[in-house]
PDB file as gemmi writes it, atoms N, CA and C in Angstrom:
CRYST1    1.000    1.000    1.000  90.00  90.00  90.00 P 1                      
ATOM      1  N   MET A   1       0.840  -1.201   0.000  1.00  0.00           N  
ATOM      2  CA  MET A   1       0.000   0.000   0.000  1.00  0.00           C  
ATOM      3  C   MET A   1       0.875   1.250   0.000  1.00  0.00           C  
ATOM      4  N   MET A   2       1.803   1.295   0.937  1.00  0.00           N  
ATOM      5  CA  MET A   2       2.684   2.458   0.999  1.00  0.00           C  
ATOM      6  C   MET A   2       3.541   2.558  -0.261  1.00  0.00           C  
ATOM      7  N   CYS A   3       4.073   1.417  -0.726  1.00  0.00           N  
ATOM      8  CA  CYS A   3       4.913   1.427  -1.925  1.00  0.00           C  
ATOM      9  C   CYS A   3       4.110   1.901  -3.126  1.00  0.00           C  
ATOM     10  N   ARG A   4       2.858   1.465  -3.198  1.00  0.00           N  
ATOM     11  CA  ARG A   4       2.024   1.850  -4.332  1.00  0.00           C  
ATOM     12  C   ARG A   4       1.763   3.357  -4.320  1.00  0.00           C  
ATOM     13  N   ILE A   5       1.498   3.919  -3.137  1.00  0.00           N  
ATOM     14  CA  ILE A   5       1.253   5.357  -3.047  1.00  0.00           C  
ATOM     15  C   ILE A   5       2.512   6.124  -3.433  1.00  0.00           C  
ATOM     16  N   HIS A   6       3.679   5.644  -2.970  1.00  0.00           N  
ATOM     17  CA  HIS A   6       4.923   6.335  -3.287  1.00  0.00           C  
ATOM     18  C   HIS A   6       5.278   6.177  -4.769  1.00  0.00           C  
ATOM     19  N   CYS A   7       5.014   5.000  -5.331  1.00  0.00           N  
ATOM     20  CA  CYS A   7       5.399   4.756  -6.720  1.00  0.00           C  
ATOM     21  C   CYS A   7       4.455   5.458  -7.697  1.00  0.00           C  
ATOM     22  N   GLU A   8       3.148   5.506  -7.372  1.00  0.00           N  
ATOM     23  CA  GLU A   8       2.172   6.105  -8.279  1.00  0.00           C  
ATOM     24  C   GLU A   8       1.359   7.176  -7.542  1.00  0.00           C  
ATOM     25  N   PRO A   9       1.980   8.299  -7.157  1.00  0.00           N  
ATOM     26  CA  PRO A   9       1.249   9.299  -6.368  1.00  0.00           C  
ATOM     27  C   PRO A   9       0.159  10.002  -7.175  1.00  0.00           C  
ATOM     28  N   ARG A  10       0.440  10.265  -8.461  1.00  0.00           N  
ATOM     29  CA  ARG A  10      -0.540  11.018  -9.253  1.00  0.00           C  
ATOM     30  C   ARG A  10      -1.803  10.208  -9.481  1.00  0.00           C  
ATOM     31  N   ILE A  11      -1.645   8.943  -9.900  1.00  0.00           N  
ATOM     32  CA  ILE A  11      -2.822   8.128 -10.220  1.00  0.00           C  
ATOM     33  C   ILE A  11      -3.651   7.896  -8.953  1.00  0.00           C  
ATOM     34  N   ASP A  12      -2.984   7.523  -7.855  1.00  0.00           N  
ATOM     35  CA  ASP A  12      -3.720   7.217  -6.618  1.00  0.00           C  
ATOM     36  C   ASP A  12      -4.428   8.462  -6.092  1.00  0.00           C  
ATOM     37  N   SER A  13      -3.730   9.597  -6.027  1.00  0.00           N  
ATOM     38  CA  SER A  13      -4.349  10.799  -5.475  1.00  0.00           C  
ATOM     39  C   SER A  13      -5.519  11.236  -6.347  1.00  0.00           C  
ATOM     40  N   ARG A  14      -5.359  11.124  -7.658  1.00  0.00           N  
ATOM     41  CA  ARG A  14      -6.434  11.531  -8.555  1.00  0.00           C  
ATOM     42  C   ARG A  14      -7.674  10.662  -8.338  1.00  0.00           C  
ATOM     43  N   ASP A  15      -7.474   9.349  -8.320  1.00  0.00           N  
ATOM     44  CA  ASP A  15      -8.603   8.437  -8.146  1.00  0.00           C  
ATOM     45  C   ASP A  15      -9.252   8.615  -6.770  1.00  0.00           C  
ATOM     46  N   LEU A  16      -8.429   8.763  -5.712  1.00  0.00           N  
ATOM     47  CA  LEU A  16      -8.986   8.908  -4.369  1.00  0.00           C  
ATOM     48  C   LEU A  16      -9.781  10.204  -4.259  1.00  0.00           C  
ATOM     49  N   ASN A  17      -9.253  11.293  -4.795  1.00  0.00           N  
ATOM     50  CA  ASN A  17      -9.960  12.569  -4.724  1.00  0.00           C  
ATOM     51  C   ASN A  17     -11.274  12.502  -5.488  1.00  0.00           C  
ATOM     52  N   ARG A  18     -11.225  11.932  -6.684  1.00  0.00           N  
ATOM     53  CA  ARG A  18     -12.441  11.863  -7.490  1.00  0.00           C  
ATOM     54  C   ARG A  18     -13.509  11.037  -6.785  1.00  0.00           C  
ATOM     55  N   GLY A  19     -13.117   9.873  -6.257  1.00  0.00           N  
ATOM     56  CA  GLY A  19     -14.091   9.007  -5.607  1.00  0.00           C  
ATOM     57  C   GLY A  19     -14.653   9.622  -4.333  1.00  0.00           C  
ATOM     58  N   SER A  20     -13.767  10.165  -3.484  1.00  0.00           N  
ATOM     59  CA  SER A  20     -14.232  10.695  -2.208  1.00  0.00           C  
ATOM     60  C   SER A  20     -15.110  11.929  -2.426  1.00  0.00           C  
ATOM     61  N   GLN A  21     -14.727  12.820  -3.338  1.00  0.00           N  
ATOM     62  CA  GLN A  21     -15.518  14.021  -3.584  1.00  0.00           C  
ATOM     63  C   GLN A  21     -16.883  13.662  -4.157  1.00  0.00           C  
ATOM     64  N   GLY A  22     -16.905  12.727  -5.129  1.00  0.00           N  
ATOM     65  CA  GLY A  22     -18.179  12.351  -5.739  1.00  0.00           C  
ATOM     66  C   GLY A  22     -19.134  11.730  -4.738  1.00  0.00           C  
ATOM     67  N   VAL A  23     -18.597  10.936  -3.794  1.00  0.00           N  
ATOM     68  CA  VAL A  23     -19.460  10.225  -2.852  1.00  0.00           C  
ATOM     69  C   VAL A  23     -19.898  11.135  -1.720  1.00  0.00           C  
ATOM     70  N   THR A  24     -18.988  11.977  -1.200  1.00  0.00           N  
ATOM     71  CA  THR A  24     -19.285  12.721   0.024  1.00  0.00           C  
ATOM     72  C   THR A  24     -19.833  14.116  -0.239  1.00  0.00           C  
ATOM     73  N   ALA A  25     -19.635  14.675  -1.423  1.00  0.00           N  
ATOM     74  CA  ALA A  25     -20.014  16.073  -1.656  1.00  0.00           C  
ATOM     75  C   ALA A  25     -21.529  16.262  -1.530  1.00  0.00           C  
ATOM     76  N   ILE A  26     -22.308  15.396  -2.186  1.00  0.00           N  
ATOM     77  CA  ILE A  26     -23.764  15.600  -2.211  1.00  0.00           C  
ATOM     78  C   ILE A  26     -24.381  15.447  -0.820  1.00  0.00           C  
ATOM     79  N   PRO A  27     -24.104  14.376  -0.062  1.00  0.00           N  
ATOM     80  CA  PRO A  27     -24.698  14.262   1.280  1.00  0.00           C  
ATOM     81  C   PRO A  27     -24.279  15.385   2.206  1.00  0.00           C  
ATOM     82  N   VAL A  28     -23.017  15.813   2.136  1.00  0.00           N  
ATOM     83  CA  VAL A  28     -22.555  16.893   3.014  1.00  0.00           C  
ATOM     84  C   VAL A  28     -23.305  18.173   2.708  1.00  0.00           C  
ATOM     85  N   ILE A  29     -23.460  18.500   1.424  1.00  0.00           N  
ATOM     86  CA  ILE A  29     -24.179  19.724   1.049  1.00  0.00           C  
ATOM     87  C   ILE A  29     -25.633  19.643   1.508  1.00  0.00           C  
ATOM     88  N   MET A  30     -26.263  18.488   1.300  1.00  0.00           N  
ATOM     89  CA  MET A  30     -27.667  18.331   1.696  1.00  0.00           C  
ATOM     90  C   MET A  30     -27.821  18.480   3.202  1.00  0.00           C  
ATOM     91  N   VAL A  31     -26.938  17.823   3.969  1.00  0.00           N  
ATOM     92  CA  VAL A  31     -27.060  17.859   5.430  1.00  0.00           C  
ATOM     93  C   VAL A  31     -26.810  19.271   5.948  1.00  0.00           C  
ATOM     94  N   THR A  32     -25.774  19.940   5.420  1.00  0.00           N  
ATOM     95  CA  THR A  32     -25.465  21.285   5.913  1.00  0.00           C  
ATOM     96  C   THR A  32     -26.575  22.266   5.563  1.00  0.00           C  
ATOM     97  N   SER A  33     -27.093  22.191   4.326  1.00  0.00           N  
ATOM     98  CA  SER A  33     -28.162  23.110   3.944  1.00  0.00           C  
ATOM     99  C   SER A  33     -29.415  22.846   4.768  1.00  0.00           C  
ATOM    100  N   PHE A  34     -29.737  21.577   5.010  1.00  0.00           N  
ATOM    101  CA  PHE A  34     -30.913  21.243   5.817  1.00  0.00           C  
ATOM    102  C   PHE A  34     -30.723  21.736   7.249  1.00  0.00           C  
ATOM    103  N   GLY A  35     -29.509  21.555   7.798  1.00  0.00           N  
ATOM    104  CA  GLY A  35     -29.235  22.033   9.148  1.00  0.00           C  
ATOM    105  C   GLY A  35     -29.349  23.543   9.248  1.00  0.00           C  
ATOM    106  N   TRP A  36     -28.803  24.237   8.254  1.00  0.00           N  
ATOM    107  CA  TRP A  36     -28.907  25.702   8.256  1.00  0.00           C  
ATOM    108  C   TRP A  36     -30.368  26.130   8.171  1.00  0.00           C  
ATOM    109  N   PHE A  37     -31.174  25.427   7.351  1.00  0.00           N  
ATOM    110  CA  PHE A  37     -32.590  25.781   7.223  1.00  0.00           C  
ATOM    111  C   PHE A  37     -33.309  25.600   8.550  1.00  0.00           C  
ATOM    112  N   ILE A  38     -33.076  24.466   9.235  1.00  0.00           N  
ATOM    113  CA  ILE A  38     -33.703  24.220  10.537  1.00  0.00           C  
ATOM    114  C   ILE A  38     -33.272  25.285  11.532  1.00  0.00           C  
ATOM    115  N   TRP A  39     -31.945  25.599  11.534  1.00  0.00           N  
ATOM    116  CA  TRP A  39     -31.431  26.595  12.474  1.00  0.00           C  
ATOM    117  C   TRP A  39     -32.044  27.967  12.195  1.00  0.00           C  
ATOM    118  N   TRP A  40     -32.177  28.307  10.897  1.00  0.00           N  
ATOM    119  CA  TRP A  40     -32.748  29.602  10.545  1.00  0.00           C  
ATOM    120  C   TRP A  40     -34.219  29.680  10.955  1.00  0.00           C  
ATOM    121  N   ARG A  41     -34.983  28.613  10.747  1.00  0.00           N  
ATOM    122  CA  ARG A  41     -36.388  28.597  11.136  1.00  0.00           C  
ATOM    123  C   ARG A  41     -36.525  28.728  12.656  1.00  0.00           C  
ATOM    124  N   THR A  42     -35.708  27.979  13.383  1.00  0.00           N  
ATOM    125  CA  THR A  42     -35.784  28.037  14.847  1.00  0.00           C  
ATOM    126  C   THR A  42     -35.425  29.431  15.339  1.00  0.00           C  
ATOM    127  N   ALA A  43     -34.389  30.026  14.750  1.00  0.00           N  
ATOM    128  CA  ALA A  43     -33.958  31.357  15.187  1.00  0.00           C  
ATOM    129  C   ALA A  43     -35.022  32.395  14.857  1.00  0.00           C  
ATOM    130  N   SER A  44     -35.636  32.299  13.671  1.00  0.00           N  
ATOM    131  CA  SER A  44     -36.642  33.288  13.299  1.00  0.00           C  
ATOM    132  C   SER A  44     -37.912  33.124  14.128  1.00  0.00           C  
ATOM    133  N   LEU A  45     -38.248  31.876  14.484  1.00  0.00           N  
ATOM    134  CA  LEU A  45     -39.448  31.654  15.290  1.00  0.00           C  
ATOM    135  C   LEU A  45     -39.235  32.137  16.723  1.00  0.00           C  
ATOM    136  N   HIS A  46     -38.031  31.924  17.274  1.00  0.00           N  
ATOM    137  CA  HIS A  46     -37.737  32.338  18.636  1.00  0.00           C  
ATOM    138  C   HIS A  46     -36.814  33.559  18.586  1.00  0.00           C  
ATOM    139  N   SER A  47     -37.411  34.726  18.422  1.00  0.00           N  
ATOM    140  CA  SER A  47     -36.612  35.942  18.253  1.00  0.00           C  
ATOM    141  C   SER A  47     -35.842  36.280  19.526  1.00  0.00           C  
ATOM    142  N   ALA A  48     -36.396  35.952  20.690  1.00  0.00           N  
ATOM    143  CA  ALA A  48     -35.698  36.239  21.939  1.00  0.00           C  
ATOM    144  C   ALA A  48     -34.390  35.454  22.020  1.00  0.00           C  
ATOM    145  N   MET A  49     -34.454  34.167  21.681  1.00  0.00           N  
ATOM    146  CA  MET A  49     -33.244  33.344  21.673  1.00  0.00           C  
ATOM    147  C   MET A  49     -32.250  33.884  20.646  1.00  0.00           C  
ATOM    148  N   TRP A  50     -32.751  34.321  19.486  1.00  0.00           N  
ATOM    149  CA  TRP A  50     -31.877  34.849  18.442  1.00  0.00           C  
ATOM    150  C   TRP A  50     -31.171  36.108  18.933  1.00  0.00           C  
ATOM    151  N   ASN A  51     -31.887  37.004  19.618  1.00  0.00           N  
ATOM    152  CA  ASN A  51     -31.272  38.228  20.127  1.00  0.00           C  
ATOM    153  C   ASN A  51     -30.194  37.909  21.160  1.00  0.00           C  
ATOM    154  N   SER A  52     -30.469  36.990  22.059  1.00  0.00           N  
ATOM    155  CA  SER A  52     -29.476  36.620  23.059  1.00  0.00           C  
ATOM    156  C   SER A  52     -28.258  35.979  22.394  1.00  0.00           C  
ATOM    157  N   PHE A  53     -28.476  35.169  21.353  1.00  0.00           N  
ATOM    158  CA  PHE A  53     -27.373  34.543  20.634  1.00  0.00           C  
ATOM    159  C   PHE A  53     -26.518  35.609  19.959  1.00  0.00           C  
ATOM    160  N   GLU A  54     -27.168  36.605  19.354  1.00  0.00           N  
ATOM    161  CA  GLU A  54     -26.429  37.688  18.712  1.00  0.00           C  
ATOM    162  C   GLU A  54     -25.604  38.449  19.736  1.00  0.00           C  
ATOM    163  N   GLU A  55     -26.156  38.709  20.911  1.00  0.00           N  
ATOM    164  CA  GLU A  55     -25.413  39.431  21.944  1.00  0.00           C  
ATOM    165  C   GLU A  55     -24.193  38.636  22.389  1.00  0.00           C  
ATOM    166  N   ILE A  56     -24.332  37.317  22.526  1.00  0.00           N  
ATOM    167  CA  ILE A  56     -23.201  36.498  22.975  1.00  0.00           C  
ATOM    168  C   ILE A  56     -22.109  36.481  21.909  1.00  0.00           C  
ATOM    169  N   VAL A  57     -22.505  36.271  20.644  1.00  0.00           N  
ATOM    170  CA  VAL A  57     -21.505  36.126  19.575  1.00  0.00           C  
ATOM    171  C   VAL A  57     -20.941  37.488  19.188  1.00  0.00           C  
ATOM    172  N   LEU A  58     -21.816  38.473  18.975  1.00  0.00           N  
ATOM    173  CA  LEU A  58     -21.365  39.779  18.487  1.00  0.00           C  
ATOM    174  C   LEU A  58     -21.232  40.748  19.665  1.00  0.00           C  
TER     175      LEU A  58                                                      
END                                                                             
């Protein structure tokens, strides 16, 4: 495994990047966007909590 990575760095890195990005990009984007949407809805519904959060962060 190590010898193969050292002997063929370009081919291995290219294939690993392509596979990992193709598999993980879509679920990560979906989960993050869904989480942001839930967080935004909760913050907009509870304005008092949102104001306190803004005071703590900003």
